[in-house]
Coordinates of C-alpha atoms in Angstrom, one line a residue:
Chain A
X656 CA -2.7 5.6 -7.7
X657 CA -2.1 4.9 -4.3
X658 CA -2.2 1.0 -4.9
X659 CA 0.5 1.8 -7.9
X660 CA 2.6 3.8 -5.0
X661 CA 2.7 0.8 -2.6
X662 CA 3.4 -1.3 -4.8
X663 CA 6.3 0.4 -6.1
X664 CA 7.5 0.7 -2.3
X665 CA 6.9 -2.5 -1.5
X666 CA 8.7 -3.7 -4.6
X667 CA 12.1 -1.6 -3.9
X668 CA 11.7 -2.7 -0.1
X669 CA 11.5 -6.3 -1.0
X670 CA 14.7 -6.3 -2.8
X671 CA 16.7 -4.3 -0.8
X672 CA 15.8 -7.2 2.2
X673 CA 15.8 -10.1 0.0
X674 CA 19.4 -8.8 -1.8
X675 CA 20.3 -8.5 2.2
X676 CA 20.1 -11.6 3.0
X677 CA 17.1 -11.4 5.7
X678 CA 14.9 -14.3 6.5
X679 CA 11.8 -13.4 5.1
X680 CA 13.2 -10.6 3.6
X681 CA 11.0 -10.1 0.9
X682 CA 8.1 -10.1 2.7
X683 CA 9.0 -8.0 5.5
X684 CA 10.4 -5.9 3.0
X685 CA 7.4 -5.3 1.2
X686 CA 5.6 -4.8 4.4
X687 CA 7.6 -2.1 5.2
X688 CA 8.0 -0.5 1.9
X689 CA 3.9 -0.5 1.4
X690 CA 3.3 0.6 5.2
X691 CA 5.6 3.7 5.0
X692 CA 3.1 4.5 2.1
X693 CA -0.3 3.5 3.6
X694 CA 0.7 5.2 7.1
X695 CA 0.7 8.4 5.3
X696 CA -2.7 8.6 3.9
X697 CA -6.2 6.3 3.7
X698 CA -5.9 3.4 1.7
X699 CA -8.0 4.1 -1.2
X700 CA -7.4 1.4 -3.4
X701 CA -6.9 -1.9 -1.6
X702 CA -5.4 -4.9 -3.2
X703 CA -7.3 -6.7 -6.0
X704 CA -9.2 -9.9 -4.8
X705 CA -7.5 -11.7 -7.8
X706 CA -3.9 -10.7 -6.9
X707 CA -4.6 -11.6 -3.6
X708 CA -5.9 -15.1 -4.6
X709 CA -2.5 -15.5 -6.5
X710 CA -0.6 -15.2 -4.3
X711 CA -2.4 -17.5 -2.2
X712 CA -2.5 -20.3 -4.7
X713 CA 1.8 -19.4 -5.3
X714 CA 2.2 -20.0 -1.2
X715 CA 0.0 -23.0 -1.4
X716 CA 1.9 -24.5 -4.9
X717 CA 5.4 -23.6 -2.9
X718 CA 4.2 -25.7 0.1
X719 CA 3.0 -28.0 -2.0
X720 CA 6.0 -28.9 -3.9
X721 CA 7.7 -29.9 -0.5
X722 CA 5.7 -32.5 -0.2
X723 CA 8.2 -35.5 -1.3
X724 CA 7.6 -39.3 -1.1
X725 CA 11.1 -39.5 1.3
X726 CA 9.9 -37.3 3.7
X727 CA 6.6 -39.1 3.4
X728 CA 8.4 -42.5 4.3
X729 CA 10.3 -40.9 7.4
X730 CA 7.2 -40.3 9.1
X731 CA 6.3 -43.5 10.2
X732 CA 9.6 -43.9 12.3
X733 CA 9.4 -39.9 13.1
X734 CA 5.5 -39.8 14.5
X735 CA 6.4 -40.5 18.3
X736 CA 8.4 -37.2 18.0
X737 CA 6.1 -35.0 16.1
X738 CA 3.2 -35.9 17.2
X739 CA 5.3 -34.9 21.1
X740 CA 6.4 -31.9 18.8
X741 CA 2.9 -30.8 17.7
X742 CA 1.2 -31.1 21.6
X743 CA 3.9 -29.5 22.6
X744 CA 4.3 -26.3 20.3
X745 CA 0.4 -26.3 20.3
X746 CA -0.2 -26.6 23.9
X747 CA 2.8 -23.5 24.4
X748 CA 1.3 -21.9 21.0
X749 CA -1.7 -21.8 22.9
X750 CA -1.1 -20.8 26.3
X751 CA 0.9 -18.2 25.3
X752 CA -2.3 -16.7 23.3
X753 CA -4.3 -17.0 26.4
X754 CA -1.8 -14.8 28.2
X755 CA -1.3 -12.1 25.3
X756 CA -5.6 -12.1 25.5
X757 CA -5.7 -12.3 29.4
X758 CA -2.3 -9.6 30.0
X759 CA -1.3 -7.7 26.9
X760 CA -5.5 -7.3 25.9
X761 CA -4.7 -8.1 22.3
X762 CA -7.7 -9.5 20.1
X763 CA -8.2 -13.4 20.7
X764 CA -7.6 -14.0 17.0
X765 CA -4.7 -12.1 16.4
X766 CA -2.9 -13.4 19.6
X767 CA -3.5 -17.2 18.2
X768 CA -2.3 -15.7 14.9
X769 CA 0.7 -14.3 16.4
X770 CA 1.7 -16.9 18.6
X771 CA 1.4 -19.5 16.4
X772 CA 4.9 -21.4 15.8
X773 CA 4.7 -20.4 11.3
X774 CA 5.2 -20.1 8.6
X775 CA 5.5 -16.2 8.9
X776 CA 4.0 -15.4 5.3
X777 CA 0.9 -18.2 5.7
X778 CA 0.0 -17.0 8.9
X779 CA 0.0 -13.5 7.5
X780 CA -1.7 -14.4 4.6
X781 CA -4.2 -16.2 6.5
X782 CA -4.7 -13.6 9.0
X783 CA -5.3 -11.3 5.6
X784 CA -8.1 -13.2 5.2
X785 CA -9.4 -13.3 8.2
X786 CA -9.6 -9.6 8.9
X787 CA -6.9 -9.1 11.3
X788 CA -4.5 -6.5 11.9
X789 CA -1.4 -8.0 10.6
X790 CA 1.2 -5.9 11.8
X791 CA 1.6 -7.3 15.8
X792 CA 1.6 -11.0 14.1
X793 CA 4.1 -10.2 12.0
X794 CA 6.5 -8.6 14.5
X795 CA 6.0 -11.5 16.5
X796 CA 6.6 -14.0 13.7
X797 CA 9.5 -12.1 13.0
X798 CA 11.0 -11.3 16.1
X799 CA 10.5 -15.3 17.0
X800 CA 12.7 -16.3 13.6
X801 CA 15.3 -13.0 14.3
X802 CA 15.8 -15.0 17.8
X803 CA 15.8 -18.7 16.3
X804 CA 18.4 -17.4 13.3
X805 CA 20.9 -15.9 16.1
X806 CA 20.7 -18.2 18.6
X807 CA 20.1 -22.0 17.7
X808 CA 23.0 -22.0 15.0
X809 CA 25.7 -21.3 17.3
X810 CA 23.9 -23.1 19.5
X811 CA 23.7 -26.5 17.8
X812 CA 27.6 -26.1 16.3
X813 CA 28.0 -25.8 20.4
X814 CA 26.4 -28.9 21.0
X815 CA 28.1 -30.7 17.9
Chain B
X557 CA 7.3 -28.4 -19.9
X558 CA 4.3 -30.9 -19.6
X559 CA 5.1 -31.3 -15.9
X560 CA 5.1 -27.2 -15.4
X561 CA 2.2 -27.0 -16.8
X562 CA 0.6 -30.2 -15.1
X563 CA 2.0 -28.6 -11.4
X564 CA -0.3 -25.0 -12.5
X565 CA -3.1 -26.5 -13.5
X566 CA -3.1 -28.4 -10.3
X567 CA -2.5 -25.6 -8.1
X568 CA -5.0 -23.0 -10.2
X569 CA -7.9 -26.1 -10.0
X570 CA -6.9 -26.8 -6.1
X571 CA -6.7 -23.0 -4.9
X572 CA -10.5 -22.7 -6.7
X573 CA -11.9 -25.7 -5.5
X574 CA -10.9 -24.4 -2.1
X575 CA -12.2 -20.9 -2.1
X576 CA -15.3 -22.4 -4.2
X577 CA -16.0 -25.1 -1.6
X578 CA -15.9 -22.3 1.3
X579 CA -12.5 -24.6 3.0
X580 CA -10.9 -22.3 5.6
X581 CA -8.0 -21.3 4.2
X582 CA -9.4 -22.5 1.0
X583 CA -6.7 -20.8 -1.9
X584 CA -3.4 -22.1 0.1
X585 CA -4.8 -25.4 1.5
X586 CA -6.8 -26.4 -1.4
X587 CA -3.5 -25.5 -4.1
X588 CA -1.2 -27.5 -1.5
X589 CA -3.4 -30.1 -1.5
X590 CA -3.7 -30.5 -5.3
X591 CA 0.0 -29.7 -5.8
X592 CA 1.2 -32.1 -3.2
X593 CA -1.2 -35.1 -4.3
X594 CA 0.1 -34.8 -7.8
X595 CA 3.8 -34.8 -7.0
X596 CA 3.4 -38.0 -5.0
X597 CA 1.1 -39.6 -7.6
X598 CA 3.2 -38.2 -11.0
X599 CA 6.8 -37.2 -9.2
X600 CA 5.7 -33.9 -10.3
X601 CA 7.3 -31.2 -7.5
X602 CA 8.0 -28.3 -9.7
X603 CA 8.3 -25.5 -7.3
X604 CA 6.7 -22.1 -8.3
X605 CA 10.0 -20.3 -10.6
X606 CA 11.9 -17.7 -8.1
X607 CA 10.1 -14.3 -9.0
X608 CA 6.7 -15.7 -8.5
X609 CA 7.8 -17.0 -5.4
X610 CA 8.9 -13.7 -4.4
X611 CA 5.8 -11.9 -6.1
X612 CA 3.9 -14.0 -3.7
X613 CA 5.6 -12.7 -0.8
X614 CA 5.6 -9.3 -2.2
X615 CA 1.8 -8.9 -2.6
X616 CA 1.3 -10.9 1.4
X617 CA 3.8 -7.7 2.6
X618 CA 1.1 -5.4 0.3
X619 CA -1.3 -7.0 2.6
X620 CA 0.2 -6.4 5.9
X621 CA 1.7 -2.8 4.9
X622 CA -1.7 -2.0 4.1
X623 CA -3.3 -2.6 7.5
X624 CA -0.2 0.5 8.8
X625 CA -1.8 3.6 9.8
X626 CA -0.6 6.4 12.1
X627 CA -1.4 4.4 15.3
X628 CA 0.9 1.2 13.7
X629 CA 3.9 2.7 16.1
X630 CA 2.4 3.4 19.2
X631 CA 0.6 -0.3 18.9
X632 CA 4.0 -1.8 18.2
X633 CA 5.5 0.1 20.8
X634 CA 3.0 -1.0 23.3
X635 CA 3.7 -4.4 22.2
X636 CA 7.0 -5.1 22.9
X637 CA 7.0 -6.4 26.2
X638 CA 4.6 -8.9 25.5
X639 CA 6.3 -10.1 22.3
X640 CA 9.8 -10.1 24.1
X641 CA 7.7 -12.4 27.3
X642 CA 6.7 -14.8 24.4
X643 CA 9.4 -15.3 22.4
X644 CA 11.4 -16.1 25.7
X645 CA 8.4 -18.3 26.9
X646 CA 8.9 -20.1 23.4
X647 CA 13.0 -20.5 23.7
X648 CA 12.4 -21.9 26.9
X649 CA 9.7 -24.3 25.9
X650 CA 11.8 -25.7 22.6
X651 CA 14.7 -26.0 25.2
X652 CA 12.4 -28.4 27.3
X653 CA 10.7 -30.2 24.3
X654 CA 14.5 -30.5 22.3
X655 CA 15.7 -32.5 25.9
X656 CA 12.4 -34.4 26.0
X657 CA 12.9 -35.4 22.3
X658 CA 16.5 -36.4 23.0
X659 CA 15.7 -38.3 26.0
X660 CA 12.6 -40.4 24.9
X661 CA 12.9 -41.1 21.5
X662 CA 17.1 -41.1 21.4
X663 CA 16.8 -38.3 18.7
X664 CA 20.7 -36.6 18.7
X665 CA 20.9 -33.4 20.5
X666 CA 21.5 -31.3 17.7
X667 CA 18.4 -32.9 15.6
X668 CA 16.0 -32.8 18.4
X669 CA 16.8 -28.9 18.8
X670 CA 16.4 -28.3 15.2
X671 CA 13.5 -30.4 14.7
X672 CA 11.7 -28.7 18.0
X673 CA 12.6 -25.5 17.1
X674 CA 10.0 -23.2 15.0
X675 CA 12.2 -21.6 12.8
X676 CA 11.6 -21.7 8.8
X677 CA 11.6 -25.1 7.3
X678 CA 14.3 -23.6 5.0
X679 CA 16.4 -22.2 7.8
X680 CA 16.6 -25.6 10.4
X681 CA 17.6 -27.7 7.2
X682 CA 20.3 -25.7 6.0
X683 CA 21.3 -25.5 9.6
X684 CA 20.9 -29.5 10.1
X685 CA 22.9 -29.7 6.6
X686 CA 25.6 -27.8 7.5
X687 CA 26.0 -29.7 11.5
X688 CA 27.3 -33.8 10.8
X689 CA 25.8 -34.9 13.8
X690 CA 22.6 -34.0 12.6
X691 CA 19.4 -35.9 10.4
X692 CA 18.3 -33.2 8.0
X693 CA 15.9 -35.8 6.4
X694 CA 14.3 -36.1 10.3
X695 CA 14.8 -32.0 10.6
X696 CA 13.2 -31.2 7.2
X697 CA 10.3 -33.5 7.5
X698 CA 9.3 -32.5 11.4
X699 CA 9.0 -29.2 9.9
X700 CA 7.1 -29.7 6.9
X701 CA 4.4 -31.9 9.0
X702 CA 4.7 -28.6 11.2
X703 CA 3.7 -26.1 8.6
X704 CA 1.2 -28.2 7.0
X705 CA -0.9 -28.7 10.2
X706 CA -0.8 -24.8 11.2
X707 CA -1.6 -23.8 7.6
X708 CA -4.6 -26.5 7.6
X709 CA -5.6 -26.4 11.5
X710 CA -5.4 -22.4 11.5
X711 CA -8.3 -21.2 9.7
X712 CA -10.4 -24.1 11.3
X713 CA -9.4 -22.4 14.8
X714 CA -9.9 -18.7 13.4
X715 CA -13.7 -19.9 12.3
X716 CA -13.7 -21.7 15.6
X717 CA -13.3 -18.9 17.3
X718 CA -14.7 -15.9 14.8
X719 CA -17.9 -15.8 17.4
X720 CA -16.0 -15.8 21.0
X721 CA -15.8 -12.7 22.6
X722 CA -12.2 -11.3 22.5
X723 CA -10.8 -8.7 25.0
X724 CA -8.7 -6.5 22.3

């Protein structure tokens, strides 16, 4: 029953977001809708494995899909910059854990979680998985992409 | 219809291989995997149809709602300085990197911002789309690389590190 309640929750949270317009609207959506309902009493009835694993395989298919032989071919003449890209993010990514560990005292795991540069629902889902509270990586992940969305736009029309 | 068909099969065999083999991440890496190795072999890329997709994210919010209690506040609340000192430790680090990648490799300004910036691979190349002076092939396929090694590096770091002594 109290599966059936969340879900219902998250379901009407997920469309209110995702009919706003918010970047990962359905997902923080859904968060909020089904944590307004599990912080309110014990969570009986967790989700099924099998829905779980679904949803997985969707996120894995979606990623999946992106995968296109012209972005295949750009990489060649793009691997100076993303592989500067990828030290660089990781090396920050990973600093930045360190000091959430050494300062803020938060778990080791969900600090690499959080401060990991995305995507917001694979880290979640993998940090699911893993066993770790999900709710400090998510605000993170979503406070990172509410600062990205209002600042680099206007930003890069600037710089135009 | 074939192709539909062809692009679930792949990603129902590829998500159980992974969880059966024991791969980290095994369900997302092993259905990316499969998916993305039989759109470049067949040209098959159907995406997953829109209310999957959002099912998906629907159930991953189930998840993280789930893990809310009565203490989910106060945590977040405690929280917030740290999260504000990273996101502004991140800003300035894409600021550095997006110069770096403009002076070195001669990437324009506005594509070495959006390609060094970790925002959603959706968002940066409807941004790059909508700006001239920028390369959203470059933009979209920096971030895809991005996403693909987090989602595939990740759970090798979590088992990495499932054994280390953590101070939360």
């Amino acid at each position: 029953m109290d599966l059936l309640q969340r879900g219902i929750a998250a379901l009407i949270g997920a469309v209110v977001l995702e009919s706003a317009g918010l970047p990962a609207g359905a997902l923080i959506g859904a968060a909020l809708g089904a944590g307004v309902v599990a912080s309110r009493g014990a969570v009986r009835t967790p989700t099924p494995r099998w829905v779980r694993l679904a949803a997985f395989m969707v996120l894995g298919w979606l990623l999946g899909s992106r995968v296109d032989a012209d972005a295949l071919a750009a990489i060649p003449d793009l691997a100076g910059p993303i592989v500067v890209i990828l030290v660089v993010l990781g090396a920050a990514s990973a600093a930045m854990s360190v000091g959430l560990v050494r300062l803020a005292g938060w778990p080791l795991r969900t600090a690499i979680l959080a401060a990991s540069p995305g995507g917001i629902a694979e880290i979640i889902a993998l940090g699911a998985v893993a066993g770790e509270a999900g709710e400090r990586i998510a605000a993170l992940h979503l406070l990172r992409l509410a600062a990205i969305l209002l600042i680099v736009p206007p930003l890069a029309l600037m710089l135009d | 219809m074939v192709e539909v068909a062809g692009v679930v099969a792949a990603a129902l065999v590829g998500g159980w291989l992974g969880q059966r083999l024991a791969l980290p991440g095994g369900t997302i890496v092993g259905a990316l995997a499969a998916v993305a190795a039989l759109g470049l072999a067949a040209g098959w890329r159907t995406p997953p149809p829109e209310p999957l997709r959002l099912g998906a994210f629907v159930v991953v919010g189930v998840l993280l709602g789930e893990s809310f209690d009565a203490h989910t506040r106060t945590s977040l609340r405690r929280a917030a300085v740290p999260m504000a000192a990273v996101v502004i430790a991140m800003a300035a680090a894409v600021a550095a990197l997006a110069w770096a990648l403009h002076a070195a490799f001669g990437l324009g300004v506005v594509t070495a911002l959006l390609a060094a910036t970790p925002g959603g691979l959706t968002n940066m190349v409807a941004v790059a789309l909508s700006i001239g002076s920028s390369d959203p092939l470059a933009v979209g396929t920096v971030h895809l690389v991005r996403v693909l090694v987090v989602v595939t590096a990740m759970p090798l770091v979590l088992r990495w590190t499932q054994h280390r002594p953590s101070s939360g």
